[in-house]
Coordinates of C-alpha atoms and ligand atoms in Angstrom, one line a residue:
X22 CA 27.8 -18.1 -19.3
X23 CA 25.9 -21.1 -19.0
X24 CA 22.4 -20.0 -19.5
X25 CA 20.5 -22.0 -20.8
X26 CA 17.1 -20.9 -23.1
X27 CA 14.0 -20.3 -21.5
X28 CA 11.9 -20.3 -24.5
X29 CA 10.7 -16.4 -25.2
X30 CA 7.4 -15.4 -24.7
X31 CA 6.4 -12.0 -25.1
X32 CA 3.9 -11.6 -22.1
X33 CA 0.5 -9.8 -22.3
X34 CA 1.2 -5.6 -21.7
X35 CA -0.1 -4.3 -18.8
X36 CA -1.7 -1.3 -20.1
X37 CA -3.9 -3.6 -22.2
X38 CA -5.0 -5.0 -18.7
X39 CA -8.0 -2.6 -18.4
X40 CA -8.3 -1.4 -22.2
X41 CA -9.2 -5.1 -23.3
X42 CA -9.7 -7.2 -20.2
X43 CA -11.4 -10.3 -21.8
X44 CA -8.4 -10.7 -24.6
X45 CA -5.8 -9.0 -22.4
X46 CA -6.9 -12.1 -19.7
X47 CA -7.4 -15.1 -22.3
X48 CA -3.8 -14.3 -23.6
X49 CA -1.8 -14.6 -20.4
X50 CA -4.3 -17.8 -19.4
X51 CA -2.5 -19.3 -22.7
X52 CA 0.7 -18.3 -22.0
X53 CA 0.7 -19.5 -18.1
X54 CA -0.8 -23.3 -19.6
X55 CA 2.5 -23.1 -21.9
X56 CA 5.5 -22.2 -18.8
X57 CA 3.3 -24.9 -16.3
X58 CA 3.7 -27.4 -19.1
X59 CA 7.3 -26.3 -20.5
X60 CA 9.4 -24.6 -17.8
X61 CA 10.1 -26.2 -14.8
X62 CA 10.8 -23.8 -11.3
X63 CA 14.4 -24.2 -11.5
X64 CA 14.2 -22.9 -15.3
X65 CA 12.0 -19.9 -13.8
X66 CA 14.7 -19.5 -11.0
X67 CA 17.8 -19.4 -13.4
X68 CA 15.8 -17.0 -15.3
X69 CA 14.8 -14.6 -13.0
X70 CA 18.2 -14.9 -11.5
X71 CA 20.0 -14.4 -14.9
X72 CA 17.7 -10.8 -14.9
X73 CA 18.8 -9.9 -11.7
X74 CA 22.6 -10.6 -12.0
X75 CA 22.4 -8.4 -15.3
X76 CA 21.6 -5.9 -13.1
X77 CA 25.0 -6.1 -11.1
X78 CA 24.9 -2.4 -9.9
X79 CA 21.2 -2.6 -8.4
X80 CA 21.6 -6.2 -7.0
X81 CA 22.2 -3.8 -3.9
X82 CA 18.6 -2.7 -4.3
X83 CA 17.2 -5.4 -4.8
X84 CA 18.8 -7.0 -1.6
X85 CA 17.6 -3.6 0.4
X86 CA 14.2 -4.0 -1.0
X87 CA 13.3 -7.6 0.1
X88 CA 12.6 -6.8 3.9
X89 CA 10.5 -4.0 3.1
X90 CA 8.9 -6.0 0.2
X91 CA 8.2 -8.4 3.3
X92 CA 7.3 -5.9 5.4
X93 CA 4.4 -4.8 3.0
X94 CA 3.3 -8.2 1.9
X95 CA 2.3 -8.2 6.1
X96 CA 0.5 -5.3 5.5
X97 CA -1.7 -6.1 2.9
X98 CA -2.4 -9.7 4.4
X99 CA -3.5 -7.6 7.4
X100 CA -5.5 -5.3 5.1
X101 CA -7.4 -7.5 3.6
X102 CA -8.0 -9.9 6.9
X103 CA -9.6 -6.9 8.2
X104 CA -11.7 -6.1 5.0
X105 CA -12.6 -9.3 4.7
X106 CA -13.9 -10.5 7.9
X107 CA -15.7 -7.2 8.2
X108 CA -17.6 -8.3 4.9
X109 CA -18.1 -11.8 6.2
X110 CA -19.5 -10.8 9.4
X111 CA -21.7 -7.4 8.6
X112 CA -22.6 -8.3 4.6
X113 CA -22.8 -11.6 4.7
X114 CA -20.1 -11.9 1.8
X115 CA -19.8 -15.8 1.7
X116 CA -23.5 -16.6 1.1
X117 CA -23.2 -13.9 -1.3
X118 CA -20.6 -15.0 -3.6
X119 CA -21.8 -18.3 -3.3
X120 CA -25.3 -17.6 -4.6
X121 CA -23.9 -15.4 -7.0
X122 CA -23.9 -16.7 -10.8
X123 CA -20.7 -17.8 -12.5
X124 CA -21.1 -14.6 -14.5
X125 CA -21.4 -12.3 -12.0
X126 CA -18.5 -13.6 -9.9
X127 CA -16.8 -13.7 -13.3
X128 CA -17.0 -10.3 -14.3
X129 CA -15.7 -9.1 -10.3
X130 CA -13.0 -11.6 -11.0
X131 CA -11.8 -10.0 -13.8
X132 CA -12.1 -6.6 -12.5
X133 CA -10.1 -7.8 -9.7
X134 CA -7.1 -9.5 -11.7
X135 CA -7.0 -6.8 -14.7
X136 CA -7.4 -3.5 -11.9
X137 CA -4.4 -5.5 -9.4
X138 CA -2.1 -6.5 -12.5
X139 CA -2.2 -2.7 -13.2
X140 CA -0.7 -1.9 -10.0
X141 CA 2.4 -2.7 -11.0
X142 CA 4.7 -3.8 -13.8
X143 CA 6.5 -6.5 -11.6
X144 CA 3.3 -7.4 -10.1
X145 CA 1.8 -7.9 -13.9
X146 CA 4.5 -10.6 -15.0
X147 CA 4.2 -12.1 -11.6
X148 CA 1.3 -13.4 -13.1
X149 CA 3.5 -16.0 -15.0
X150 CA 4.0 -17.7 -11.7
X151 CA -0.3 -17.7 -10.6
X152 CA -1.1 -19.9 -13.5
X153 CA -3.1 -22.5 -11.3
X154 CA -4.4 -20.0 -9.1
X155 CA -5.4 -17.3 -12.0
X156 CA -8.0 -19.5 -14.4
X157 CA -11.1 -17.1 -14.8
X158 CA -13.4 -20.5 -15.5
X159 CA -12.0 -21.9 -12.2
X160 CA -12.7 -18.9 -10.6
X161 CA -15.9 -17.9 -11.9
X162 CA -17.6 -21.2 -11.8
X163 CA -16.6 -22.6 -8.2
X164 CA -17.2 -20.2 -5.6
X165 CA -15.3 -21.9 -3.4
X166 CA -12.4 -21.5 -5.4
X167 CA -11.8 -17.7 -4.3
X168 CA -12.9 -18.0 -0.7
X169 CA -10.2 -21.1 -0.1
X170 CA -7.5 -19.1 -2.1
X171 CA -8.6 -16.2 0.6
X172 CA -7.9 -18.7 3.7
X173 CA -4.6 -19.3 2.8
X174 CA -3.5 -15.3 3.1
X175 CA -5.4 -14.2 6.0
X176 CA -4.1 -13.9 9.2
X177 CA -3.4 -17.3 11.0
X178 CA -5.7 -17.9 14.0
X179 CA -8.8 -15.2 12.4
X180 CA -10.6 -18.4 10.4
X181 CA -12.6 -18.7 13.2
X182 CA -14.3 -15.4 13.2
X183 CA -15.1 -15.6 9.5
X184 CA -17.8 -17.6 10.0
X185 CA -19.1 -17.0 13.7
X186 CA -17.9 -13.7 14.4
X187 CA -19.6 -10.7 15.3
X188 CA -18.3 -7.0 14.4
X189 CA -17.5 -6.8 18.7
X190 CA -15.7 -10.1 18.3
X191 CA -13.3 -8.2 15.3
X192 CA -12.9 -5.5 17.5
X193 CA -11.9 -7.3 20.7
X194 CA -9.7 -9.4 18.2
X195 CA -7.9 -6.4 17.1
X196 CA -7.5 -5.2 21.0
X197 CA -6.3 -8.0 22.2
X198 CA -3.6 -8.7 19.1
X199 CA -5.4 -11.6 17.7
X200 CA -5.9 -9.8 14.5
X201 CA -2.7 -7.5 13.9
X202 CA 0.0 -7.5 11.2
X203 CA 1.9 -10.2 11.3
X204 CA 5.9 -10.8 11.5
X205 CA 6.1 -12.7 8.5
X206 CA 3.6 -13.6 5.2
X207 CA 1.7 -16.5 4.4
X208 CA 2.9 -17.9 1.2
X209 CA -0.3 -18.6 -1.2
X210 CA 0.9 -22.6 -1.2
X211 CA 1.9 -24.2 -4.3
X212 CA 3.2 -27.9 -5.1
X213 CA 5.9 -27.7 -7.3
X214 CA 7.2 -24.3 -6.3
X215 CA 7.4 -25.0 -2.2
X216 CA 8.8 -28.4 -3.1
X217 CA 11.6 -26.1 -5.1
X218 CA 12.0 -23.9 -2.6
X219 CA 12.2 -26.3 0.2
X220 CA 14.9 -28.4 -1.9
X221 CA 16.9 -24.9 -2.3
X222 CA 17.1 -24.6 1.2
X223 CA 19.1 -27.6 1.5
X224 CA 21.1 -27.1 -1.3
X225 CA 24.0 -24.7 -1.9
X226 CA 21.8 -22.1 -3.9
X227 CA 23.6 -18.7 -4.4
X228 CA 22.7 -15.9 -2.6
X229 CA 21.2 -14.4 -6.3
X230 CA 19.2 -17.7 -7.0
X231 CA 17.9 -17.4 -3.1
X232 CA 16.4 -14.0 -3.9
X233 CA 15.0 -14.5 -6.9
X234 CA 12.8 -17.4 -5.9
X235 CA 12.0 -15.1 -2.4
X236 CA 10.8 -12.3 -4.9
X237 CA 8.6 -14.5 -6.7
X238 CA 6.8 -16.0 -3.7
X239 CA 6.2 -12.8 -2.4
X240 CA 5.0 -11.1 -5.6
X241 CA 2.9 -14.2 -6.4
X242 CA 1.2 -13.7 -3.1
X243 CA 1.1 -9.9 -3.0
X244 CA -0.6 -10.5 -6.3
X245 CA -3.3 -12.7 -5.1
X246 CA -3.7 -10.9 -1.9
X247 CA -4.6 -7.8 -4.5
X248 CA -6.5 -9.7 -6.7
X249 CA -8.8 -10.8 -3.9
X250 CA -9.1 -7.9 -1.9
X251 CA -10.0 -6.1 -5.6
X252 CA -12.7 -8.6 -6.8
X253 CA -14.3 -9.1 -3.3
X254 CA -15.1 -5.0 -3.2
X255 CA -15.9 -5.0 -6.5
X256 CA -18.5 -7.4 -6.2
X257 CA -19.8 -5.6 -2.8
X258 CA -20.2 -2.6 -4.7
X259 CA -17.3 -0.7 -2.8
X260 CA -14.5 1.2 -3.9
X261 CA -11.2 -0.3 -4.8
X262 CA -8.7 -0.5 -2.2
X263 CA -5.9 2.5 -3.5
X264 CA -2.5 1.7 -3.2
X265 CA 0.8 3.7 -4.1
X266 CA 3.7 1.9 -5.3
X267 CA 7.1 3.3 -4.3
X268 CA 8.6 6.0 -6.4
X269 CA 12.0 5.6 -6.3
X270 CA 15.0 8.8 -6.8
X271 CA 16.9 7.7 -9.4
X272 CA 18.0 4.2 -10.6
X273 CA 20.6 4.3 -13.0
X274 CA 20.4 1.5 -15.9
X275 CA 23.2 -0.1 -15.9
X276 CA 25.1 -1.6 -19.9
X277 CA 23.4 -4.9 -19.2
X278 CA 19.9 -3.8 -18.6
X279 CA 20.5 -1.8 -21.6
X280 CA 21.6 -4.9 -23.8
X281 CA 18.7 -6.8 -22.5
X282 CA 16.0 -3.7 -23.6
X283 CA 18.0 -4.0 -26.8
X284 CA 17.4 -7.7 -27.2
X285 CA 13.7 -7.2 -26.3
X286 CA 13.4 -4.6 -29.0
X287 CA 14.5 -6.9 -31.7
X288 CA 12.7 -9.9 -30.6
X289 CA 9.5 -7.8 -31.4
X290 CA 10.6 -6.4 -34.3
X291 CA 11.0 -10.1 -35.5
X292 CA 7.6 -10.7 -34.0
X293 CA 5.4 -7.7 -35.3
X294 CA 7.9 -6.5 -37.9
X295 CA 9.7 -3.2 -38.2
X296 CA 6.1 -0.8 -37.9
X297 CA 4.0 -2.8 -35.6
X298 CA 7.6 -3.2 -33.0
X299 CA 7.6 0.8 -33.3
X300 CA 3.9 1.4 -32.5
X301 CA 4.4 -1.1 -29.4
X302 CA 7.4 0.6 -27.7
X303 CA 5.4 4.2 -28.3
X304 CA 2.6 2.7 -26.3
X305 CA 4.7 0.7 -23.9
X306 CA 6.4 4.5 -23.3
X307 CA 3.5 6.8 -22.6
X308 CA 2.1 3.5 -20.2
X309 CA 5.4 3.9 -18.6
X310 CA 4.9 7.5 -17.8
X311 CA 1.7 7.5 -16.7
X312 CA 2.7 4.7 -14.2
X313 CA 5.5 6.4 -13.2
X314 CA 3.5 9.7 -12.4
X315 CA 1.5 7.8 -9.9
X316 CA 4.4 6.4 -8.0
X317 CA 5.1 7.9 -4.7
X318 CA 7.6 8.4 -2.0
X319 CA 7.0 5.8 1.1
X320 CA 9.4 5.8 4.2
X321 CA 12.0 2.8 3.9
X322 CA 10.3 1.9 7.6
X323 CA 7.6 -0.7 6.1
X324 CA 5.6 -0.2 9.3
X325 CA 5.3 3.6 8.3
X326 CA 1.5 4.5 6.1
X327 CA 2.8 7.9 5.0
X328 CA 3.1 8.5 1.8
X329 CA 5.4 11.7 0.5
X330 CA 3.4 13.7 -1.8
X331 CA 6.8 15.5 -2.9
X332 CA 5.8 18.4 -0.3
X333 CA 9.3 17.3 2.1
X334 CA 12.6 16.3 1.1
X335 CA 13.0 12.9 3.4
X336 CA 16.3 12.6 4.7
X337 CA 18.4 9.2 4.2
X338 CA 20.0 7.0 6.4
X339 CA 23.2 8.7 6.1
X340 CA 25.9 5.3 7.0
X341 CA 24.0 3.9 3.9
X342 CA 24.6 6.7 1.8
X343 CA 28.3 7.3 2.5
X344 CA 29.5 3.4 2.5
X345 CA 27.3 1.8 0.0
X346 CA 25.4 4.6 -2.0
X347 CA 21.7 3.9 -1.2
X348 CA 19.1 5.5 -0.7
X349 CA 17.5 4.6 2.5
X350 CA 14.4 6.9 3.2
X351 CA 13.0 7.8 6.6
X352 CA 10.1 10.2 7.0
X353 CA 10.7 10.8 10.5
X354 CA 13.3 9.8 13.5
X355 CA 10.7 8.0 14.6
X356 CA 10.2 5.8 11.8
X357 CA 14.2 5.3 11.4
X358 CA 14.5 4.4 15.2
X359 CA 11.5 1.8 14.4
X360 CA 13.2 0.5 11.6
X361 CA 16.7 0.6 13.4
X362 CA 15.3 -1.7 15.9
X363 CA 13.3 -4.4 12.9
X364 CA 15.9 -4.8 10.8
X365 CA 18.4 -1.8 10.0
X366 CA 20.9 -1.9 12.3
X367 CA 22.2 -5.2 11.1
X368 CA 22.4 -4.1 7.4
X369 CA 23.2 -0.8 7.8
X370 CA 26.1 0.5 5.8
X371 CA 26.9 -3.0 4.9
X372 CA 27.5 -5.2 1.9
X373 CA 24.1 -7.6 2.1
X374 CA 23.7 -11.2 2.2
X375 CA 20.1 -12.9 1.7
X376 CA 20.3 -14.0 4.7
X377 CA 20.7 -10.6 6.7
X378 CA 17.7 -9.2 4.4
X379 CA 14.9 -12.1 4.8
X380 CA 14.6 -11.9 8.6
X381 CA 10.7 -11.9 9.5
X382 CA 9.7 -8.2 10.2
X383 CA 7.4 -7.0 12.8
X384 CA 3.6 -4.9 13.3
X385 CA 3.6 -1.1 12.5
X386 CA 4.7 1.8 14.6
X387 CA 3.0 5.2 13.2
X388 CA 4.7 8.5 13.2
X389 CA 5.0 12.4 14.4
X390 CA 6.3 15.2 12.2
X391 CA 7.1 18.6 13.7
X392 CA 5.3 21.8 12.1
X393 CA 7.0 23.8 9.6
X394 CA 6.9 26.7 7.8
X395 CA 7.3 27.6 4.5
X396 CA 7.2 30.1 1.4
X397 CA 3.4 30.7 2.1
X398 CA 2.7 33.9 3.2
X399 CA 0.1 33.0 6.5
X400 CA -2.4 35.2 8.1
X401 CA -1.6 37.4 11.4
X402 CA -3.7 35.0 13.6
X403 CA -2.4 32.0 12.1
X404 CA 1.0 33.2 13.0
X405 CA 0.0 33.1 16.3
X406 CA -1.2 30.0 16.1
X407 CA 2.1 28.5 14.5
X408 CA 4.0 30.5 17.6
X409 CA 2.1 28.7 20.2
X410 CA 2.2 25.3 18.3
X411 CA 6.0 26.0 18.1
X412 CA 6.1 26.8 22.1
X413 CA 3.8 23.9 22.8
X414 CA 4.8 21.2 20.6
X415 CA 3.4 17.9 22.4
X416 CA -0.2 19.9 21.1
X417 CA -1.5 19.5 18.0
X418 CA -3.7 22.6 17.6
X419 CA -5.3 25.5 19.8
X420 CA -8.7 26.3 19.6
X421 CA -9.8 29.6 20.7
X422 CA -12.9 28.7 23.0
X423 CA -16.1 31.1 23.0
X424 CA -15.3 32.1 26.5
X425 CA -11.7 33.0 25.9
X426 CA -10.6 29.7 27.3
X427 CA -8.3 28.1 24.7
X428 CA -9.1 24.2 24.4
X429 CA -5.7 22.5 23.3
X430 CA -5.7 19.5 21.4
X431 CA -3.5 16.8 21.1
X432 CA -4.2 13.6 19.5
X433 CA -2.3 10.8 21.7
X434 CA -2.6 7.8 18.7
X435 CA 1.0 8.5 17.2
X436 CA -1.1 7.3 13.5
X437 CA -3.7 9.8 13.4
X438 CA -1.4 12.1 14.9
X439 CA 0.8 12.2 12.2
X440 CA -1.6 12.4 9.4
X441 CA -2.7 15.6 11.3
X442 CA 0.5 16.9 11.6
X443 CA 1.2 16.1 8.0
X444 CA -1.9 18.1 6.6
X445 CA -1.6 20.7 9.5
X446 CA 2.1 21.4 8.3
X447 CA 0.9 21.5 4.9
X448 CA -2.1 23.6 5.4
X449 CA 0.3 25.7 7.2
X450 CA 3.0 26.3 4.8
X451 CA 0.7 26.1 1.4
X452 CA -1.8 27.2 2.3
X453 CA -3.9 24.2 0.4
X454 CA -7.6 24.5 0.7
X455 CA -8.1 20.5 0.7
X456 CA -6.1 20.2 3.6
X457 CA -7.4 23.3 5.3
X458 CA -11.1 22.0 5.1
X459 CA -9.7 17.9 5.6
X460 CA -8.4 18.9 8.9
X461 CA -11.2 21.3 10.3
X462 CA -13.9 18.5 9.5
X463 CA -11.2 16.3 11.3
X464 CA -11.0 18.5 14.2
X465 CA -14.7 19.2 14.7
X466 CA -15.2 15.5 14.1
X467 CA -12.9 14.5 17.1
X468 CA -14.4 17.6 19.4
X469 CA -18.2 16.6 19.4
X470 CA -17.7 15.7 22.8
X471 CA -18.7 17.0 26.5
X472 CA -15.4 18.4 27.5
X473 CA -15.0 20.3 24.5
X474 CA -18.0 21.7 23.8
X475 CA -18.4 22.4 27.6
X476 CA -15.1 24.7 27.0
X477 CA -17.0 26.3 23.9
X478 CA -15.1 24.4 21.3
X479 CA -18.1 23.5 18.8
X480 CA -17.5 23.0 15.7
X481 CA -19.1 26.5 14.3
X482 CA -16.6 28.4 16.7
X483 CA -14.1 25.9 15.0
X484 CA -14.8 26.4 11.3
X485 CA -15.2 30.1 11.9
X486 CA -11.4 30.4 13.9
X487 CA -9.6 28.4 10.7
X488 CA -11.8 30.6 8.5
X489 CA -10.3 33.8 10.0
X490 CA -6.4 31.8 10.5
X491 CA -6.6 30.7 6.4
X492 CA -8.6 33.4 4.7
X493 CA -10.7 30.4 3.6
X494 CA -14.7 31.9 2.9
X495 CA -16.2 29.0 1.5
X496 CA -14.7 26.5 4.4
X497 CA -18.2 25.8 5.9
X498 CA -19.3 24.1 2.5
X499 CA -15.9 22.6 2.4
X500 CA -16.2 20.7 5.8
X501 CA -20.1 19.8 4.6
X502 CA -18.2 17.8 2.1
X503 CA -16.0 16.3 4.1
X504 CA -18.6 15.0 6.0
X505 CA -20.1 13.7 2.9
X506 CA -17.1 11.3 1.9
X507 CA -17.1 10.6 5.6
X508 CA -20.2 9.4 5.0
X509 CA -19.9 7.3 1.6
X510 CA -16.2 6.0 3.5
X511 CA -17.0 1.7 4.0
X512 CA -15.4 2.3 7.5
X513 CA -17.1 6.0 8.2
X514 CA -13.6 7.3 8.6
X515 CA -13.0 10.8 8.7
X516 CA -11.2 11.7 5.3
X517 CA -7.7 12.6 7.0
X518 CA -7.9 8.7 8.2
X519 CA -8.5 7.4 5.2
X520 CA -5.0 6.1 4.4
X521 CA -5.3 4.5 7.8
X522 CA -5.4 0.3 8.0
X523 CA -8.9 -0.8 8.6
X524 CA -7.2 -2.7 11.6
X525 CA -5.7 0.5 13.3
X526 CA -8.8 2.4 12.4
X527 CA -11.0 0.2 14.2
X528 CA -8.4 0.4 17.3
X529 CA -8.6 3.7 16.9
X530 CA -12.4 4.0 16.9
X531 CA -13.1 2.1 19.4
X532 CA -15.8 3.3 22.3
X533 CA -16.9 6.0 19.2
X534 CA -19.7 6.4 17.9
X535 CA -18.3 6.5 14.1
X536 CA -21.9 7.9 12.9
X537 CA -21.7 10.8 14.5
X538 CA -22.4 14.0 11.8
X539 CA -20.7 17.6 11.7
X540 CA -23.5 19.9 11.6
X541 CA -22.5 23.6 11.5
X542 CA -25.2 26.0 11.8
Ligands
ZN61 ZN1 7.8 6.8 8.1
ZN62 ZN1 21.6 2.7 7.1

């Protein structure tokens, strides 16, 4: 084959990334000034492109992949719209940053690349492509420099808001679909790279070439968005954003993946001799692992928020599985109906082209799981709870009123209504404690109004019913603390919404008062 040498670097490792930040940064800043100055894009392209085509068994996955991977790029560009206007308009984030020393930015900057490169391996070499954008100097010393990087990712048609906006104006902008996820991602814009790509398109690339350089704009973005979102909470004194990369079942490594591992391992032997190579690939190992334990389950739907913590078996798409052998995840009908509709229906089953993967993909569509129950042995009166969810199952729960009048609930956004199914079902079948006292706060947080306190559903006679249905003593200290992380939450959601979009939380919120407190008596 004609391959032609890209010259070998051995890139930063990513567990170094929050061990040593300062070296762990300055090191890829000198690698990124060598591949600007000595590898041009199309050497880049053939590279990446010789990787993937040595993977000829997964190039099927990595074809499946892209329209999710596009799919979730939306997401976070929404995510951090959100987040970020929010900051602009209630904490007065731009003056902020701007008056902020180089230093201070500096050291939120680095939190913010070092904590996002640790996401992910293929986010962390991604950073060979961010050289311009990634200089901590740059960063650090001209404010500006992170706020116009920001304007290129958010959500077109928002800009305005950043800088007259009120917190009604965000919330009338989510209403009315101004501010939403959109169909497709806004590149982070780069010279030579969008010339490339805009010169591929009229050439005859092949298919492999085409989705190389489409994973490296969308990882270079996704990278930034992180990076970003990261430094900008950071530097607000909030908690990082969390996110779950994709666990997936089982990836077999195919003989040339192997032979390239092999010719990885020699190259550092050469590099750091026979000892140091050894001592490396221990580390590189046990970084692996601990990576990989974090990794979760996600629905193949990239609308879908739910994340499998290994409590359900999902089903796969099962046209995929028989003709092509892949694993195409759905956590629900729901979310394989949504899907069907996006984008699945015109790859299912089927060989893929890039073509038939890179079609723009649309906003989210939340879920509904039905109860279940498990190896757990529940309580009498929960059984009879289970019985009349089972008979009754548009409602989400039954609360025995005070005057024998039971107040059914039923939570119509399909979002928080599957989260509540989901720790419901698991409360249900476990028996868990966390989800037991997660959804009573929930449910007594959602209840403070008229109607159901009128019907004698307060939160004591609440707490005291899933006391009784899950043998759970302590559960009025349990929902205390709920109400505590409520509390300390940036948006004040309730704990079971956490995992919820800023953008579909404040949809979800809306005409609440999101203050309110669970007091039990
Ligand atoms: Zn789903
Ligand atoms: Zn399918």
């Amino acid at each position: 084959m004609a391959y032609h040498a890209v010259p070998i670097v051995a890139l930063p490792l990513i567990q170094n990334a929050l061990r040593q930040p300062e070296t762990w940064n300055s090191d890829w800043e000198k690698i990124t000034q060598t591949v600007d100055r000595v590898q041009s894009p199309s050497d880049l392209v053939a590279s990446a492109a010789f990787q993937l085509r040595a993977y000829p068994s997964t190039m099927d996955e990595f074809f499946l992949e892209y329209p999710t991977m596009l799919g979730r790029l939306c997401h976070v560009q929404a995510w951090l719209t959100v987040d970020a206007l929010q900051y602009f308009v209630s904490e007065d984030l731009e003056a902020k940053w701007m008056s902020a020393s180089p230093e201070l930015r500096g050291k939120h900057v680095l939190i913010g690349i070092s904590n996002a490169c640790s996401i992910a391996k293929n986010l962390h070499d991604t950073r060979t492509y961010c050289g311009r954008e990634l200089r901590l100097a740059r960063l650090q010393n001209d404010g500006r420099a992170l706020l116009d990087l920001l304007d290129t990712v958010m959500v077109e048609g928002t800009s305005h808001l950043r800088k007259e906006g009120t917190m009604s104006d965000l919330t009338d902008a989510v209403a009315e679909g101004i501010l939403k996820v959109p169909g497709k991602p806004r590149y982070v814009p780069h010279p030579t790279w969008d010339a490339f790509a805009n010169a591929r398109e009229r050439l005859t690339a092949t298919d492999t070439e085409k989705l190389a350089l489409g994973n490296i704009l969308v990882l270079r973005t996704k990278l930034i968005c992180h990076i970003i979102h990261f430094t900008i909470r950071s530097f607000l004194g909030l908690e990082l954003p969390e996110i779950t990369v994709t666990k997936h079942r089982k990836r077999k490594m195919p003989a040339e993946a192997l032979s390239i591992q092999a010719f990885g391992a020699a190259f550092m032997e050469q590099t750091l001799g026979p000892a140091g190579a050894k001592a490396v690939a221990k580390d590189n190992k046990e970084a692996f692992k601990e990576r990989q334990s974090k990794r979760k389950e996600h629905c193949s739907y990239a609308g879908c928020s739910i994340v499998n913590d290994d409590s359900v078996k999902y089903p796969r798409c099962k046209k995929c599985w028989e003709n092509m052998r892949r694993e195409v995840l759905y956590c629900s009908v729901e979310c394989q109906k949504a899907d069907w509709k996006l984008n699945h229906k015109t790859i299912c089953g089927r060989a893929l082209t890039f073509d038939a993967v890179s079609k723009p993909v649309l906003a989210p569509r939340p879920t509904v799981k039905p109860p279940a129950v498990g190896a757990y042995v529940p309580s009498k009166v929960l059984l009879l709870q289970i019985a009349a969810l089972s008979k009754h199952p548009k409602i989400d729960y039954f609360i025995m009123g005070e005057l024998n009048d039971s107040v059914d609930l039923d939570f119509p956004d399909p979002e928080a209504q599957g989260l509540f199914r989901k720790c419901r079902d698991k409360a249900m079948t476990t028996g868990d404690r966390l989800s037991v006292a997660i959804m009573a706060h929930f449910l007594c947080w959602m209840t403070m109004d008229a109607h159901c306190i009128a019907k004698g559903a307060t939160s004591s006679v609440i707490v005291r019913q899933l006391k009784k249905e899950y043998g759970f003593d302590e559960l009025h200290r349990a929902v205390a603390e709920m109400q505590e992380r409520q509390n300390r939450d940036p948006f004040k959601r309730p704990v079971l919404l956490t995992s919820m979009s800023p953008q579909n939380w404040m949809k979800f919120c809306r005409g609440m008062n999101v203050t309110r407190q669970v007091v039990l008596e």
